[in-house]
PDB file of C-alpha atoms in Angstrom:
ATOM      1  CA  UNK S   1     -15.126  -3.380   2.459  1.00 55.00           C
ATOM      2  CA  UNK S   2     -15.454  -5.783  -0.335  1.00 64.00           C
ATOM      3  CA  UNK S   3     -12.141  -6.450  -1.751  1.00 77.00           C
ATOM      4  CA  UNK S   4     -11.833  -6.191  -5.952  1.00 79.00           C
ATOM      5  CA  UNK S   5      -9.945  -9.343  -6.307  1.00 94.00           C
ATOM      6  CA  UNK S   6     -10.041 -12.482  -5.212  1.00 96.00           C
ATOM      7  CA  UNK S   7      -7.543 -14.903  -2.813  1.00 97.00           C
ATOM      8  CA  UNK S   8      -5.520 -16.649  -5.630  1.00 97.00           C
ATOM      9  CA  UNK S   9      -5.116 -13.234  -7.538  1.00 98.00           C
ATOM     10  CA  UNK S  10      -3.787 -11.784  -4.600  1.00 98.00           C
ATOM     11  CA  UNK S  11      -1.233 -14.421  -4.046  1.00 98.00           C
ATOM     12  CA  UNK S  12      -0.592 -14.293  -7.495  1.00 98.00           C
ATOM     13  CA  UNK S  13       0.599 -10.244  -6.791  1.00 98.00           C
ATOM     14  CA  UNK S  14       2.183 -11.087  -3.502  1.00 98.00           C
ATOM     15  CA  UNK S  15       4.564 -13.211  -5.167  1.00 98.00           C
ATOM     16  CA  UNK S  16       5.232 -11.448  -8.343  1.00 98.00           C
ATOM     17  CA  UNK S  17       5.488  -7.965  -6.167  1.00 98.00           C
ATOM     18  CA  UNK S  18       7.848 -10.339  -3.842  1.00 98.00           C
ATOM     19  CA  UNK S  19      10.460 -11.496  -6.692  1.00 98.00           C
ATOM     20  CA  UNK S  20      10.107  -7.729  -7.925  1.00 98.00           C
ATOM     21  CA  UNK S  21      11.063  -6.385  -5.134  1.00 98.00           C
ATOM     22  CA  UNK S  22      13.975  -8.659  -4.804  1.00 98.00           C
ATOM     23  CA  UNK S  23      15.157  -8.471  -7.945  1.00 98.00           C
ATOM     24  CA  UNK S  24      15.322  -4.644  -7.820  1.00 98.00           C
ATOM     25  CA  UNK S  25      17.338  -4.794  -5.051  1.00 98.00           C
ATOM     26  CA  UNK S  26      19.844  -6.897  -6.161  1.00 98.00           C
ATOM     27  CA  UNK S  27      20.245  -5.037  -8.984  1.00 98.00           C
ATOM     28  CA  UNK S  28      20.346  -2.034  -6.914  1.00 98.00           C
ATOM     29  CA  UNK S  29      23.233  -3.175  -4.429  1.00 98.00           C
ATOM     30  CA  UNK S  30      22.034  -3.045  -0.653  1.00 98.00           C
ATOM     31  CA  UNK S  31      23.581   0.194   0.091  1.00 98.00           C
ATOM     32  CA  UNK S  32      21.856   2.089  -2.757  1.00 98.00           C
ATOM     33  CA  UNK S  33      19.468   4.949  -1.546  1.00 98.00           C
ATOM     34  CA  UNK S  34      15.938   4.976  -2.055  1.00 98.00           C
ATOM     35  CA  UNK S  35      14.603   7.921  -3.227  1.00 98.00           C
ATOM     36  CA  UNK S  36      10.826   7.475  -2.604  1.00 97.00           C
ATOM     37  CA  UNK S  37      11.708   6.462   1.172  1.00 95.00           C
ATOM     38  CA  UNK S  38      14.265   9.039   2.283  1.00 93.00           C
ATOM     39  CA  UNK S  39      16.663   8.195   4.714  1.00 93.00           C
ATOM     40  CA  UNK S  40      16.443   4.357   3.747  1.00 97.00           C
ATOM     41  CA  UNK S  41      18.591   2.469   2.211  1.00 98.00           C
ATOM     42  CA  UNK S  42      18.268  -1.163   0.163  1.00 98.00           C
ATOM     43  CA  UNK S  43      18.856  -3.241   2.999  1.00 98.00           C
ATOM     44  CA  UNK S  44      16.408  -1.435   5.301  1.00 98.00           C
ATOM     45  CA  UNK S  45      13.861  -1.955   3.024  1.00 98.00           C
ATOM     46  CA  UNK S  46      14.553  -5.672   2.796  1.00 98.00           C
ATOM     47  CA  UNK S  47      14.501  -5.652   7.226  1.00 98.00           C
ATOM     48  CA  UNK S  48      11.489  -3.732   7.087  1.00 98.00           C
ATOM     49  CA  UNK S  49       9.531  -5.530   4.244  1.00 98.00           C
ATOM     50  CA  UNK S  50      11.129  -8.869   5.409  1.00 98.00           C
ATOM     51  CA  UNK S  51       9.941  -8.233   9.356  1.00 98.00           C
ATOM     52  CA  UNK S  52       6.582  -7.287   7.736  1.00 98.00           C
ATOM     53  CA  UNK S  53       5.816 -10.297   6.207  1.00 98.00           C
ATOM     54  CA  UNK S  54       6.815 -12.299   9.375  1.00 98.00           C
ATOM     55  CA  UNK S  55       4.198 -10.350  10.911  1.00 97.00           C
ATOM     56  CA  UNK S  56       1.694 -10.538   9.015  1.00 97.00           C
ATOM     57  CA  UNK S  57       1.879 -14.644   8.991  1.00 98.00           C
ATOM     58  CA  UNK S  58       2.370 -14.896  13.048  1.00 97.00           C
ATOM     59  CA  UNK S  59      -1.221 -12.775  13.261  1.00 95.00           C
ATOM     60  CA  UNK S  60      -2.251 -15.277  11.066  1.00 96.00           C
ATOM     61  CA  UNK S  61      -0.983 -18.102  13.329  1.00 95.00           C
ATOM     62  CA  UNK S  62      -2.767 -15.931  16.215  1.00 92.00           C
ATOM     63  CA  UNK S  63       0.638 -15.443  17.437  1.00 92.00           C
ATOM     64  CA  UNK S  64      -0.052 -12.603  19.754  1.00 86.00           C
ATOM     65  CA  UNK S  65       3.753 -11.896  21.271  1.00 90.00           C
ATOM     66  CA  UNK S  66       5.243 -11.977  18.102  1.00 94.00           C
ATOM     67  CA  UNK S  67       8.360 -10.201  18.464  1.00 96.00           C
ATOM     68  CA  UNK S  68       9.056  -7.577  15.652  1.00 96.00           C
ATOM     69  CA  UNK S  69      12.707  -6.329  16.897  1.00 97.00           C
ATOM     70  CA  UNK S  70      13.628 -10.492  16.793  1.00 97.00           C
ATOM     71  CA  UNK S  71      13.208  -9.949  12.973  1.00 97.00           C
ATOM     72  CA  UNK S  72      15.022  -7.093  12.777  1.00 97.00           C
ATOM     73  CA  UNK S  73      17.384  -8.660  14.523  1.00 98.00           C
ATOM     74  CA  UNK S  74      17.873 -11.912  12.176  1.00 97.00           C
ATOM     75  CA  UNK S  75      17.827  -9.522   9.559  1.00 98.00           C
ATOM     76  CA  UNK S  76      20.896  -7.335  10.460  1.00 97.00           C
ATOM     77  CA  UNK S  77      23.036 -11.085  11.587  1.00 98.00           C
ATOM     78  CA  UNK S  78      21.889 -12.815   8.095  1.00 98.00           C
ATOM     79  CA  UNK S  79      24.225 -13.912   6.058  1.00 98.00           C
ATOM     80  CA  UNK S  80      22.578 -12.515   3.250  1.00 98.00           C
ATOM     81  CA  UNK S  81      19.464  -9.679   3.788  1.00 98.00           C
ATOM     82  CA  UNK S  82      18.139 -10.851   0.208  1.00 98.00           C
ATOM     83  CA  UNK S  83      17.899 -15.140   1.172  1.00 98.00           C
ATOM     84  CA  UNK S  84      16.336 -13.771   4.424  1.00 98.00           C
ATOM     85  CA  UNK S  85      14.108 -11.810   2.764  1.00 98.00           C
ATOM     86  CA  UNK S  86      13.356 -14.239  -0.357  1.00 98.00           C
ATOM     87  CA  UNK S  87      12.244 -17.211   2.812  1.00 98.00           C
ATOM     88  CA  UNK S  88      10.233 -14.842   5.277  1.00 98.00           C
ATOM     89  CA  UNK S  89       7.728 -13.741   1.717  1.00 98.00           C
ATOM     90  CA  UNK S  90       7.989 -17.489   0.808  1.00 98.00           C
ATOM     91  CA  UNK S  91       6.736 -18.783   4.466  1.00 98.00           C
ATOM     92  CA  UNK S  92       3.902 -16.085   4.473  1.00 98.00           C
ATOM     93  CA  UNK S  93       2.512 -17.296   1.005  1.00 98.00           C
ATOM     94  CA  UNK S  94       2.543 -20.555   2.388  1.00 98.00           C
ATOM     95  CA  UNK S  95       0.931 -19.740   5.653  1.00 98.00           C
ATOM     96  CA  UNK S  96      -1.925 -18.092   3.998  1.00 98.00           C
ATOM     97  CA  UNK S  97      -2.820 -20.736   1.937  1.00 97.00           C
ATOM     98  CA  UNK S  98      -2.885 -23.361   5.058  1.00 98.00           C
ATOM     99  CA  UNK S  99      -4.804 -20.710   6.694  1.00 97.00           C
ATOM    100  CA  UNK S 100      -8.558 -21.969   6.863  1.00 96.00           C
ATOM    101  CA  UNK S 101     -11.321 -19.297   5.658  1.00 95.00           C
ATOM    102  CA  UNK S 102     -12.694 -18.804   9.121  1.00 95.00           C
ATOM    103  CA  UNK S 103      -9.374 -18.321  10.642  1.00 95.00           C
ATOM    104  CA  UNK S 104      -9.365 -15.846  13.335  1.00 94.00           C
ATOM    105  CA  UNK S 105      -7.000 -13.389  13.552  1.00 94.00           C
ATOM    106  CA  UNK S 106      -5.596  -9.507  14.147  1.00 93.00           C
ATOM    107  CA  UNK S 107      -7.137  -7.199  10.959  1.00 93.00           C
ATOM    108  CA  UNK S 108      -6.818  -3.604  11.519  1.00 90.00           C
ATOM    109  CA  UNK S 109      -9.001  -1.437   8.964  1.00 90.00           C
ATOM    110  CA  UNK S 110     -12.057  -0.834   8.811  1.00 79.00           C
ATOM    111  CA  UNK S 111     -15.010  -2.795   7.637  1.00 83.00           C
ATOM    112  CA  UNK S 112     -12.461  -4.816   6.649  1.00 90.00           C
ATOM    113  CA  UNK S 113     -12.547  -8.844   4.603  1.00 93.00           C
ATOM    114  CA  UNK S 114     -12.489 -12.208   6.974  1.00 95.00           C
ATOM    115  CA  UNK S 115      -8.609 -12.344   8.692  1.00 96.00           C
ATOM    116  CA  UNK S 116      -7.559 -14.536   5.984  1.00 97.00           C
ATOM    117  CA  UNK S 117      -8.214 -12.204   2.941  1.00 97.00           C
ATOM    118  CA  UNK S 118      -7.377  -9.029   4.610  1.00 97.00           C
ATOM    119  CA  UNK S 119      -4.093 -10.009   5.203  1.00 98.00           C
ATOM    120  CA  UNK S 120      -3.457 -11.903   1.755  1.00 98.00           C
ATOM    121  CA  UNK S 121      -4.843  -8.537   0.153  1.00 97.00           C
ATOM    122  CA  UNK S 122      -2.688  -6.397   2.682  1.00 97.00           C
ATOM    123  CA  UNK S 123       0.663  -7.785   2.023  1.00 98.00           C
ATOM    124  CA  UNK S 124       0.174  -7.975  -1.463  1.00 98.00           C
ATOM    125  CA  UNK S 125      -0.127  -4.058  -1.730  1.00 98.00           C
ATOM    126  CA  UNK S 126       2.551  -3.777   1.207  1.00 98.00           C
ATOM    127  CA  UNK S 127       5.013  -5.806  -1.357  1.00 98.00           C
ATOM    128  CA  UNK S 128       3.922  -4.323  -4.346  1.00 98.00           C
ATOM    129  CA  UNK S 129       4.603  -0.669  -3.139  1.00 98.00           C
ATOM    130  CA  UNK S 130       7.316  -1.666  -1.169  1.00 98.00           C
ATOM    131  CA  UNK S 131       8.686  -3.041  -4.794  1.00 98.00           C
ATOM    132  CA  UNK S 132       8.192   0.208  -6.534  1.00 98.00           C
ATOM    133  CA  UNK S 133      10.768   1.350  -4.005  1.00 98.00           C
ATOM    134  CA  UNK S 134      13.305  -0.745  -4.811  1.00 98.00           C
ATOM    135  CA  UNK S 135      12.898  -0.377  -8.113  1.00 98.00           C
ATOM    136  CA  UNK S 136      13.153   3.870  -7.705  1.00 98.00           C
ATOM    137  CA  UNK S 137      16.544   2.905  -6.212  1.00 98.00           C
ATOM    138  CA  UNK S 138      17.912   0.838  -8.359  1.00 98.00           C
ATOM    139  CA  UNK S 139      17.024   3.169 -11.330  1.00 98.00           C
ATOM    140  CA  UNK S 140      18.177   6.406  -9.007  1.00 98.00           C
ATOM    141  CA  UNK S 141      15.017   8.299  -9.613  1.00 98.00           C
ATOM    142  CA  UNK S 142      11.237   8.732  -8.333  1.00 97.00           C
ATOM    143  CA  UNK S 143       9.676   6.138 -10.652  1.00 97.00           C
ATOM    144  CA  UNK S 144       6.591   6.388 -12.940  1.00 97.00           C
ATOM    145  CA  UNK S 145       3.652   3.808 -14.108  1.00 97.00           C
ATOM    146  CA  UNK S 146       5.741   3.367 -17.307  1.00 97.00           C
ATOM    147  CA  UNK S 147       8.557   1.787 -14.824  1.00 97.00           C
ATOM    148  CA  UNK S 148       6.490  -0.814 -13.070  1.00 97.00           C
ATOM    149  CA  UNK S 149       4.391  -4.241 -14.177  1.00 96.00           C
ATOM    150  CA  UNK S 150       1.725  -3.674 -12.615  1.00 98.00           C
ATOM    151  CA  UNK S 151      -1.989  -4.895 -13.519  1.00 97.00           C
ATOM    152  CA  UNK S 152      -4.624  -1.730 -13.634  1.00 98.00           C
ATOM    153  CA  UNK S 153      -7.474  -4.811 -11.718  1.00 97.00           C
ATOM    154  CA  UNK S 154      -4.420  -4.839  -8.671  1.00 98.00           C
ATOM    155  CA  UNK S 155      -3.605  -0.827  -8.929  1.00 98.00           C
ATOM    156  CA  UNK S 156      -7.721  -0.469  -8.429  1.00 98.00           C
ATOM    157  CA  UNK S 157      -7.825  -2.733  -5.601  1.00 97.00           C
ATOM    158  CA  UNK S 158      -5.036  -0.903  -4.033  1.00 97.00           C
ATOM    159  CA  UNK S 159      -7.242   2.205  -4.332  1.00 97.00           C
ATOM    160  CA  UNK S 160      -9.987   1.098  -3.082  1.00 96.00           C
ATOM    161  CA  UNK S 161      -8.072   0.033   0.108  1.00 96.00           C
ATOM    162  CA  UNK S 162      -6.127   3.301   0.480  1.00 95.00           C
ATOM    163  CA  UNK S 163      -9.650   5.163   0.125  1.00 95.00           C
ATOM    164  CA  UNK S 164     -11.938   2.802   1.676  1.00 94.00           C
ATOM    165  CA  UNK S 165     -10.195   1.179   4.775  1.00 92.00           C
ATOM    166  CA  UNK S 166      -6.716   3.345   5.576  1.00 91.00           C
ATOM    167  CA  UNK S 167      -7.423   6.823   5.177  1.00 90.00           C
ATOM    168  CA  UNK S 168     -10.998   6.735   7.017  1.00 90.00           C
ATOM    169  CA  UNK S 169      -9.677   5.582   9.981  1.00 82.00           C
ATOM    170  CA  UNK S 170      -9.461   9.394  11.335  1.00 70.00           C
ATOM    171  CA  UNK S 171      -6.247   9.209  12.859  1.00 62.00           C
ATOM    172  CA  UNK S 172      -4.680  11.290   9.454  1.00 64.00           C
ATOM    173  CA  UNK S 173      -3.576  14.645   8.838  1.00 72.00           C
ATOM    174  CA  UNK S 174      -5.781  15.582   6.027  1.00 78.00           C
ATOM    175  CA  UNK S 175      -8.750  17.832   7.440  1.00 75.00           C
ATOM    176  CA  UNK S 176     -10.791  21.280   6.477  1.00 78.00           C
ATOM    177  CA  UNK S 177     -12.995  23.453   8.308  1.00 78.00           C
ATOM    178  CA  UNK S 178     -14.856  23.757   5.111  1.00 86.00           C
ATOM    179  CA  UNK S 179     -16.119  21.061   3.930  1.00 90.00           C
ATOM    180  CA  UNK S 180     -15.045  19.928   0.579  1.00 90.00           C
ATOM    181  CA  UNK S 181     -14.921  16.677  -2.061  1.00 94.00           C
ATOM    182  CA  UNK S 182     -12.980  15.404  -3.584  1.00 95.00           C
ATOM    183  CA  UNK S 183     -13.155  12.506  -6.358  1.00 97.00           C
ATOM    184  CA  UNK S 184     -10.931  10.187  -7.385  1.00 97.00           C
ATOM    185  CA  UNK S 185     -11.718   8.586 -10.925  1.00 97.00           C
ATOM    186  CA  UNK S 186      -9.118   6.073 -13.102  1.00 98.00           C
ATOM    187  CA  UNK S 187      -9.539   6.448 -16.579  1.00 97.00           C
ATOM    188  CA  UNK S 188      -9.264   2.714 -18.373  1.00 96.00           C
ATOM    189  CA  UNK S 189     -11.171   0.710 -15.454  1.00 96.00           C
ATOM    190  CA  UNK S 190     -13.844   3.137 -14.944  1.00 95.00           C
ATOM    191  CA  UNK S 191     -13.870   3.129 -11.102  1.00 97.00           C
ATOM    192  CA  UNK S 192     -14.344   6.108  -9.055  1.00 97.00           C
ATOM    193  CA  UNK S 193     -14.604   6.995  -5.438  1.00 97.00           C
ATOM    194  CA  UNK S 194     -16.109  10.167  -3.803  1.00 97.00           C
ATOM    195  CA  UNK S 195     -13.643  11.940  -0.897  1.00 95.00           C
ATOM    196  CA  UNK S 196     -15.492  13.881   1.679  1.00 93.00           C
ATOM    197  CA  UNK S 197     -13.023  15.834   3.837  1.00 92.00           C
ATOM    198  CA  UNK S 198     -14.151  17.829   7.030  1.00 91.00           C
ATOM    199  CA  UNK S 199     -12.839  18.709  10.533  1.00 87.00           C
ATOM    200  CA  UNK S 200     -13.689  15.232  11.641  1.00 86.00           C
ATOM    201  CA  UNK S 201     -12.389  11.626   9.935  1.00 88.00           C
ATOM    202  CA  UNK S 202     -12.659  11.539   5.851  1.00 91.00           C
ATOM    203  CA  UNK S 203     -15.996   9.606   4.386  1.00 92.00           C
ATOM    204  CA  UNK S 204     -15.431   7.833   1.409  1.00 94.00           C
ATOM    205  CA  UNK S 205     -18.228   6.260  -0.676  1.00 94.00           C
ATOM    206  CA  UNK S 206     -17.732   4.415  -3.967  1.00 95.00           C
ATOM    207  CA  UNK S 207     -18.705   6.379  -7.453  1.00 95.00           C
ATOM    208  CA  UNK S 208     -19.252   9.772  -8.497  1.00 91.00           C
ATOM    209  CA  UNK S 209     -20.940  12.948  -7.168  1.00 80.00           C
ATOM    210  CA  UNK S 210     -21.893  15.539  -9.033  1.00 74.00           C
ATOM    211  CA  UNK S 211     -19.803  19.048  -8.586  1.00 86.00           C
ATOM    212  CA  UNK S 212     -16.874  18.089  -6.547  1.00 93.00           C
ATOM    213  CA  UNK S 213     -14.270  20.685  -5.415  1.00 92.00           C
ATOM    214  CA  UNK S 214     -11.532  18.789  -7.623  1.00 93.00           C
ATOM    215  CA  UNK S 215     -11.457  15.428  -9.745  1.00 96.00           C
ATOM    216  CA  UNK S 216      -7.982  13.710  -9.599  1.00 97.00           C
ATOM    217  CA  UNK S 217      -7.696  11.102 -12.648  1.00 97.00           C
ATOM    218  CA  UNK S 218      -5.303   8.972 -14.631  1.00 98.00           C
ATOM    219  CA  UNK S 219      -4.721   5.154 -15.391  1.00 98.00           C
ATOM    220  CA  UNK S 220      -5.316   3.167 -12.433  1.00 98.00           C
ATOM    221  CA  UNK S 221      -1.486   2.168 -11.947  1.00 98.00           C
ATOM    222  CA  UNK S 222      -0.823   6.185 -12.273  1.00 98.00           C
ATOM    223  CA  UNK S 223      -3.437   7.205  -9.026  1.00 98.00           C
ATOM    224  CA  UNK S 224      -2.489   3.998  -7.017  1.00 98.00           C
ATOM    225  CA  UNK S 225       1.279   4.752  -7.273  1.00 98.00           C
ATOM    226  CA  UNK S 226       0.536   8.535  -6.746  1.00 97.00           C
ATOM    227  CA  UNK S 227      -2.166   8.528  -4.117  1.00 96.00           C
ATOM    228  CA  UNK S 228       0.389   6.195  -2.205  1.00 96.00           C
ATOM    229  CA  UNK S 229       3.111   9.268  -2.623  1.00 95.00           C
ATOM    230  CA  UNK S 230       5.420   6.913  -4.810  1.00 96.00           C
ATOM    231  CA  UNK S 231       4.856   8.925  -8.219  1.00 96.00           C
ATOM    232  CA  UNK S 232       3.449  12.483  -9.332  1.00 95.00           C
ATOM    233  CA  UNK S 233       1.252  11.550 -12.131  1.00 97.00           C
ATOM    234  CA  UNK S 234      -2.373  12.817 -10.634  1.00 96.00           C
ATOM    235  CA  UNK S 235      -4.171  14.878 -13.140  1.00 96.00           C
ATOM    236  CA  UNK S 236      -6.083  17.303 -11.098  1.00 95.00           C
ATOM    237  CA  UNK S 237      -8.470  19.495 -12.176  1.00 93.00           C
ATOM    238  CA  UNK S 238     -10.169  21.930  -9.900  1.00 90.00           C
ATOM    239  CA  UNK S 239      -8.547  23.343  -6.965  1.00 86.00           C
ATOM    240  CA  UNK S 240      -4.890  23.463  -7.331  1.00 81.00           C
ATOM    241  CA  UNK S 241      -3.753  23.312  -3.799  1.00 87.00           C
ATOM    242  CA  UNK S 242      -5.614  19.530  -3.145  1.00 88.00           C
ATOM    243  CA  UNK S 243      -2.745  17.340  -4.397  1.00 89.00           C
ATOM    244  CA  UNK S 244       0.078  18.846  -2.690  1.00 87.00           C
ATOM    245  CA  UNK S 245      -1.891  18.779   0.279  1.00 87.00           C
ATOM    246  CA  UNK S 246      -2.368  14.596  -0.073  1.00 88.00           C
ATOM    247  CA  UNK S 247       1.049  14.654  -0.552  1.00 86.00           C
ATOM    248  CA  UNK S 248       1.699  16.520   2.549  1.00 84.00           C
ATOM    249  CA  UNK S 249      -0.815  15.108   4.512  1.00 78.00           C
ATOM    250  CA  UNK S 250      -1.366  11.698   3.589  1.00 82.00           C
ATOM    251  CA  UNK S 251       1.337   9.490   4.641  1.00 75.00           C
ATOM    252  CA  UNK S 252       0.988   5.609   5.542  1.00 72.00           C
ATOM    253  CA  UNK S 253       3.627   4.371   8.117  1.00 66.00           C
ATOM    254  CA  UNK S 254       4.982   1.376  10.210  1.00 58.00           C
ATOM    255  CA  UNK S 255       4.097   1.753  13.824  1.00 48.00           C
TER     256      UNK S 255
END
């Protein structure tokens, strides 16, 4: 799985996603609701984005009894939730770039980049969703693309890892007796990807086919922040029941 971008550009969105984020939630006040998470608040996302990115640099470190609930933990005693989280994103972007090529280390998708590019592409989609949530709370509202800087070359590459590495792993919802397709096409970077759903895990391939049973489209940041269920802005066309059955049925969580 060949990712779209390179290291430094997604460093570059780890850390702009990372002040985002924090910055929203400021603004936002920790005990401000979040509408595209329900039942979380401002500070839980900060514990659960900051315990994320101490994760993700202890597998770096091969860390394997890296203690999650320890995080959580630090989180709930810190002084302030926002410094805590503002030093764990700092001390992952720094532990990836010590982090030698070859590293070794934990990846968990399939067919997915060398340990040390899966997880500096990984957190920088983690952060970069997890910063369109705080900015749905702090403007009290589901947000849309026009809401949100983010590049169409990132939204792509966030995509293509939804559809090529997550939702293939066949432990999702999403299946059909009947075989169907489904294809997924943005319309200003001209990529596309072909969805095959069945009773057994979904196949996706890059490009077009010909006929499929719908075509969802839009900008780039439009399908990334809808196919991750964080806006409604898929233009579907073809069978009408498809996207509320992603929405249903496609859901990403901790674990």
């Amino acid at each position: 799985m060949p990712t779209q971008l390179g290291l430094e550009q997604h460093l570059e969105a780890l850390e702009r996603s990372g002040a985002a984020l924090g910055e929203a939630a400021a603004t936002a006040g920790l005990d401000a609701k979040v509408p595209t998470c329900p039942g979380w608040d401002i500070s839980q996302l900060l514990t659960h984005q900051g315990m994320v990115h101490r994760w993700a640099a202890a597998n770096l470190r091969g860390e394997r009894d890296h203690d999650t609930a320890a995080s959580v933990a630090e989180a709930r005693a810190a002084a302030s939730v926002l410094d805590w989280y503002a030093h764990g994103l700092a001390a992952l972007v720094d532990t990836i770039r010590i982090t030698a090529e070859d590293a070794e280390a934990m990846v968990f998708l399939r067919d997915a980049p060398p340990p040390r590019r899966f997880w500096a592409r990984r957190q920088a989609h983690e952060t970069t969703i997890h910063s369109v949530d705080a900015i749905s709370a702090a403007r009290r509202r589901w947000p849309t693309s026009a809401d949100v800087d983010v590049a169409p070359a990132l939204a792509t590459d966030g995509i293509d890892e939804l559809l090529m590495g997550f939702i293939t792993r066949g432990s999702g919802r999403l299946h059909a007796a009947e075989p169907y397709t489904v294809l997924v096409r943005t319309d200003d970077t001209g990529h596309a990807w072909t969805l095959r759903i069945s009773h057994g895990p979904i196949v996706t391939t890059p490009g077009e086919t010909e006929r499929p049973e719908a075509v969802f489209s839009g900008t780039a940041v439009q399908l990334y922040l809808s196919l991750w269920n964080r806006a409604e802005e898929i233009t579907s066309n073809g069978r009408s029941d498809l996207v509320d059955q992603w929405r249903r049925q496609i859901r990403i969580r901790w674990s």
